[in-house]
PDB file of C-alpha atoms in Angstrom:
ATOM      1  CA  UNK A   1     -21.781  25.772 -44.446  1.00 47.00           C
ATOM      2  CA  UNK A   2     -23.231  23.264 -46.851  1.00 51.00           C
ATOM      3  CA  UNK A   3     -21.068  22.013 -49.693  1.00 53.00           C
ATOM      4  CA  UNK A   4     -22.890  19.822 -52.211  1.00 54.00           C
ATOM      5  CA  UNK A   5     -20.177  17.481 -53.486  1.00 55.00           C
ATOM      6  CA  UNK A   6     -22.080  16.679 -56.647  1.00 53.00           C
ATOM      7  CA  UNK A   7     -21.019  20.180 -57.689  1.00 52.00           C
ATOM      8  CA  UNK A   8     -17.491  19.866 -56.322  1.00 55.00           C
ATOM      9  CA  UNK A   9     -15.006  20.334 -59.205  1.00 54.00           C
ATOM     10  CA  UNK A  10     -13.690  17.076 -60.725  1.00 56.00           C
ATOM     11  CA  UNK A  11     -10.708  18.747 -62.277  1.00 56.00           C
ATOM     12  CA  UNK A  12      -7.755  18.406 -59.794  1.00 58.00           C
ATOM     13  CA  UNK A  13      -6.592  22.005 -60.180  1.00 57.00           C
ATOM     14  CA  UNK A  14     -10.100  23.435 -59.846  1.00 53.00           C
ATOM     15  CA  UNK A  15     -10.736  21.095 -56.866  1.00 52.00           C
ATOM     16  CA  UNK A  16      -7.587  22.272 -55.178  1.00 55.00           C
ATOM     17  CA  UNK A  17      -8.589  25.944 -55.746  1.00 54.00           C
ATOM     18  CA  UNK A  18     -12.083  25.257 -54.322  1.00 53.00           C
ATOM     19  CA  UNK A  19     -10.554  23.544 -51.270  1.00 54.00           C
ATOM     20  CA  UNK A  20      -8.201  26.476 -50.724  1.00 56.00           C
ATOM     21  CA  UNK A  21     -11.037  28.932 -51.036  1.00 52.00           C
ATOM     22  CA  UNK A  22     -13.133  27.150 -48.447  1.00 53.00           C
ATOM     23  CA  UNK A  23     -10.191  26.599 -46.106  1.00 51.00           C
ATOM     24  CA  UNK A  24      -9.289  30.264 -46.336  1.00 48.00           C
ATOM     25  CA  UNK A  25     -12.817  31.519 -45.710  1.00 47.00           C
ATOM     26  CA  UNK A  26     -13.979  29.028 -43.213  1.00 55.00           C
ATOM     27  CA  UNK A  27     -12.437  26.692 -40.621  1.00 61.00           C
ATOM     28  CA  UNK A  28     -14.438  23.617 -39.698  1.00 63.00           C
ATOM     29  CA  UNK A  29     -12.243  22.847 -36.709  1.00 70.00           C
ATOM     30  CA  UNK A  30     -14.273  20.739 -34.229  1.00 75.00           C
ATOM     31  CA  UNK A  31     -17.528  21.612 -35.999  1.00 86.00           C
ATOM     32  CA  UNK A  32     -19.929  18.682 -36.517  1.00 89.00           C
ATOM     33  CA  UNK A  33     -20.561  17.477 -40.013  1.00 90.00           C
ATOM     34  CA  UNK A  34     -22.363  14.659 -41.741  1.00 93.00           C
ATOM     35  CA  UNK A  35     -21.276  12.952 -44.949  1.00 94.00           C
ATOM     36  CA  UNK A  36     -24.121  10.941 -46.555  1.00 94.00           C
ATOM     37  CA  UNK A  37     -23.083   8.471 -49.192  1.00 94.00           C
ATOM     38  CA  UNK A  38     -24.973   6.022 -51.349  1.00 93.00           C
ATOM     39  CA  UNK A  39     -23.571   2.917 -52.911  1.00 93.00           C
ATOM     40  CA  UNK A  40     -25.136   0.635 -55.482  1.00 93.00           C
ATOM     41  CA  UNK A  41     -23.447  -2.385 -53.874  1.00 93.00           C
ATOM     42  CA  UNK A  42     -21.729  -3.154 -50.620  1.00 92.00           C
ATOM     43  CA  UNK A  43     -18.029  -2.597 -50.199  1.00 91.00           C
ATOM     44  CA  UNK A  44     -17.649  -3.319 -46.446  1.00 89.00           C
ATOM     45  CA  UNK A  45     -14.834  -5.589 -45.125  1.00 90.00           C
ATOM     46  CA  UNK A  46     -15.658  -9.212 -45.783  1.00 91.00           C
ATOM     47  CA  UNK A  47     -17.750  -8.580 -48.901  1.00 87.00           C
ATOM     48  CA  UNK A  48     -16.611  -9.706 -52.368  1.00 88.00           C
ATOM     49  CA  UNK A  49     -16.046  -6.105 -53.408  1.00 90.00           C
ATOM     50  CA  UNK A  50     -14.269  -4.967 -50.238  1.00 91.00           C
ATOM     51  CA  UNK A  51     -12.140  -1.983 -50.934  1.00 89.00           C
ATOM     52  CA  UNK A  52     -13.982  -0.876 -54.103  1.00 91.00           C
ATOM     53  CA  UNK A  53     -15.324   2.333 -52.386  1.00 91.00           C
ATOM     54  CA  UNK A  54     -12.778   4.859 -53.616  1.00 89.00           C
ATOM     55  CA  UNK A  55     -14.843   8.026 -52.930  1.00 90.00           C
ATOM     56  CA  UNK A  56     -15.684   7.837 -49.203  1.00 92.00           C
ATOM     57  CA  UNK A  57     -12.046   7.646 -47.962  1.00 92.00           C
ATOM     58  CA  UNK A  58     -11.131  10.588 -50.169  1.00 91.00           C
ATOM     59  CA  UNK A  59     -14.146  12.690 -48.928  1.00 92.00           C
ATOM     60  CA  UNK A  60     -13.288  11.784 -45.309  1.00 92.00           C
ATOM     61  CA  UNK A  61      -9.694  12.900 -45.855  1.00 92.00           C
ATOM     62  CA  UNK A  62     -10.916  16.329 -47.100  1.00 90.00           C
ATOM     63  CA  UNK A  63     -13.637  16.832 -44.556  1.00 90.00           C
ATOM     64  CA  UNK A  64     -11.816  15.479 -41.525  1.00 91.00           C
ATOM     65  CA  UNK A  65      -8.177  15.997 -42.099  1.00 89.00           C
ATOM     66  CA  UNK A  66      -8.165  19.096 -44.282  1.00 87.00           C
ATOM     67  CA  UNK A  67     -11.253  21.009 -43.137  1.00 87.00           C
ATOM     68  CA  UNK A  68     -11.128  19.625 -39.552  1.00 89.00           C
ATOM     69  CA  UNK A  69     -14.769  18.625 -39.242  1.00 90.00           C
ATOM     70  CA  UNK A  70     -15.975  16.305 -36.508  1.00 91.00           C
ATOM     71  CA  UNK A  71     -17.485  14.009 -39.105  1.00 93.00           C
ATOM     72  CA  UNK A  72     -20.203  11.371 -38.960  1.00 94.00           C
ATOM     73  CA  UNK A  73     -20.632   9.163 -41.933  1.00 95.00           C
ATOM     74  CA  UNK A  74     -24.051   7.789 -42.961  1.00 96.00           C
ATOM     75  CA  UNK A  75     -23.858   5.045 -45.601  1.00 95.00           C
ATOM     76  CA  UNK A  76     -26.801   3.836 -47.637  1.00 96.00           C
ATOM     77  CA  UNK A  77     -25.736   0.643 -49.335  1.00 95.00           C
ATOM     78  CA  UNK A  78     -27.233  -1.728 -51.988  1.00 95.00           C
ATOM     79  CA  UNK A  79     -29.278   1.016 -53.683  1.00 96.00           C
ATOM     80  CA  UNK A  80     -29.270  -1.010 -56.901  1.00 96.00           C
ATOM     81  CA  UNK A  81     -31.071  -3.946 -55.332  1.00 96.00           C
ATOM     82  CA  UNK A  82     -34.387  -4.149 -57.198  1.00 95.00           C
ATOM     83  CA  UNK A  83     -32.832  -2.343 -60.136  1.00 96.00           C
ATOM     84  CA  UNK A  84     -29.874  -4.725 -61.033  1.00 96.00           C
ATOM     85  CA  UNK A  85     -31.189  -8.311 -61.244  1.00 96.00           C
ATOM     86  CA  UNK A  86     -27.684  -9.577 -60.221  1.00 94.00           C
ATOM     87  CA  UNK A  87     -28.323  -8.143 -56.771  1.00 94.00           C
ATOM     88  CA  UNK A  88     -31.804  -9.682 -56.192  1.00 94.00           C
ATOM     89  CA  UNK A  89     -30.328 -12.210 -53.729  1.00 95.00           C
ATOM     90  CA  UNK A  90     -29.578  -9.292 -51.325  1.00 95.00           C
ATOM     91  CA  UNK A  91     -33.142  -7.995 -51.033  1.00 97.00           C
ATOM     92  CA  UNK A  92     -33.461  -8.753 -47.305  1.00 97.00           C
ATOM     93  CA  UNK A  93     -29.975  -7.497 -46.413  1.00 95.00           C
ATOM     94  CA  UNK A  94     -30.650  -4.334 -48.449  1.00 96.00           C
ATOM     95  CA  UNK A  95     -33.883  -3.734 -46.546  1.00 97.00           C
ATOM     96  CA  UNK A  96     -32.054  -4.009 -43.240  1.00 97.00           C
ATOM     97  CA  UNK A  97     -29.225  -1.746 -44.387  1.00 96.00           C
ATOM     98  CA  UNK A  98     -31.834   0.843 -45.580  1.00 97.00           C
ATOM     99  CA  UNK A  99     -33.495   0.917 -42.179  1.00 98.00           C
ATOM    100  CA  UNK A 100     -30.127   1.279 -40.446  1.00 97.00           C
ATOM    101  CA  UNK A 101     -29.079   4.133 -42.785  1.00 97.00           C
ATOM    102  CA  UNK A 102     -32.365   5.926 -42.153  1.00 97.00           C
ATOM    103  CA  UNK A 103     -31.951   5.680 -38.399  1.00 97.00           C
ATOM    104  CA  UNK A 104     -28.322   6.803 -38.623  1.00 97.00           C
ATOM    105  CA  UNK A 105     -29.405   9.797 -40.741  1.00 96.00           C
ATOM    106  CA  UNK A 106     -32.131  10.721 -38.215  1.00 96.00           C
ATOM    107  CA  UNK A 107     -29.637  10.463 -35.348  1.00 96.00           C
ATOM    108  CA  UNK A 108     -27.069  12.539 -37.197  1.00 95.00           C
ATOM    109  CA  UNK A 109     -29.705  15.169 -37.946  1.00 93.00           C
ATOM    110  CA  UNK A 110     -30.664  15.305 -34.264  1.00 94.00           C
ATOM    111  CA  UNK A 111     -27.008  15.711 -33.260  1.00 92.00           C
ATOM    112  CA  UNK A 112     -26.505  18.473 -35.741  1.00 90.00           C
ATOM    113  CA  UNK A 113     -29.640  20.316 -34.542  1.00 91.00           C
ATOM    114  CA  UNK A 114     -28.526  19.959 -30.908  1.00 90.00           C
ATOM    115  CA  UNK A 115     -25.035  21.254 -31.696  1.00 86.00           C
ATOM    116  CA  UNK A 116     -26.602  24.334 -33.409  1.00 82.00           C
ATOM    117  CA  UNK A 117     -28.781  24.987 -30.428  1.00 81.00           C
ATOM    118  CA  UNK A 118     -25.847  24.719 -28.043  1.00 79.00           C
ATOM    119  CA  UNK A 119     -23.644  26.957 -30.328  1.00 78.00           C
ATOM    120  CA  UNK A 120     -26.367  29.674 -30.555  1.00 80.00           C
ATOM    121  CA  UNK A 121     -27.058  29.587 -26.819  1.00 81.00           C
ATOM    122  CA  UNK A 122     -23.354  29.919 -25.942  1.00 66.00           C
TER     123      UNK A 122
END
């Protein structure tokens, strides 16, 4: 099942109802899943804005703890480098992080494809 979170309800009551609906109709227990996130900056430990990523932990909580997915997270950071002049100093780091995110996305895609093949064969 694919759930585009850009259409996930923002209203807490509607979000709770959507989560209940998905939980009732589908169990993700031990199924692989990939969460792909983009961030304009970098919120990793040791960075000046450490802890500013408020969406990824919440999404992980829903996808892993509530829906039971075996989740892999792919982060693409510094997407505003080249757009926001204040981030121009991070051009090289952003390029490295982009390559890393692309490789992680390819690996996650291969893992999902392999898990589908194994599931359909068994």
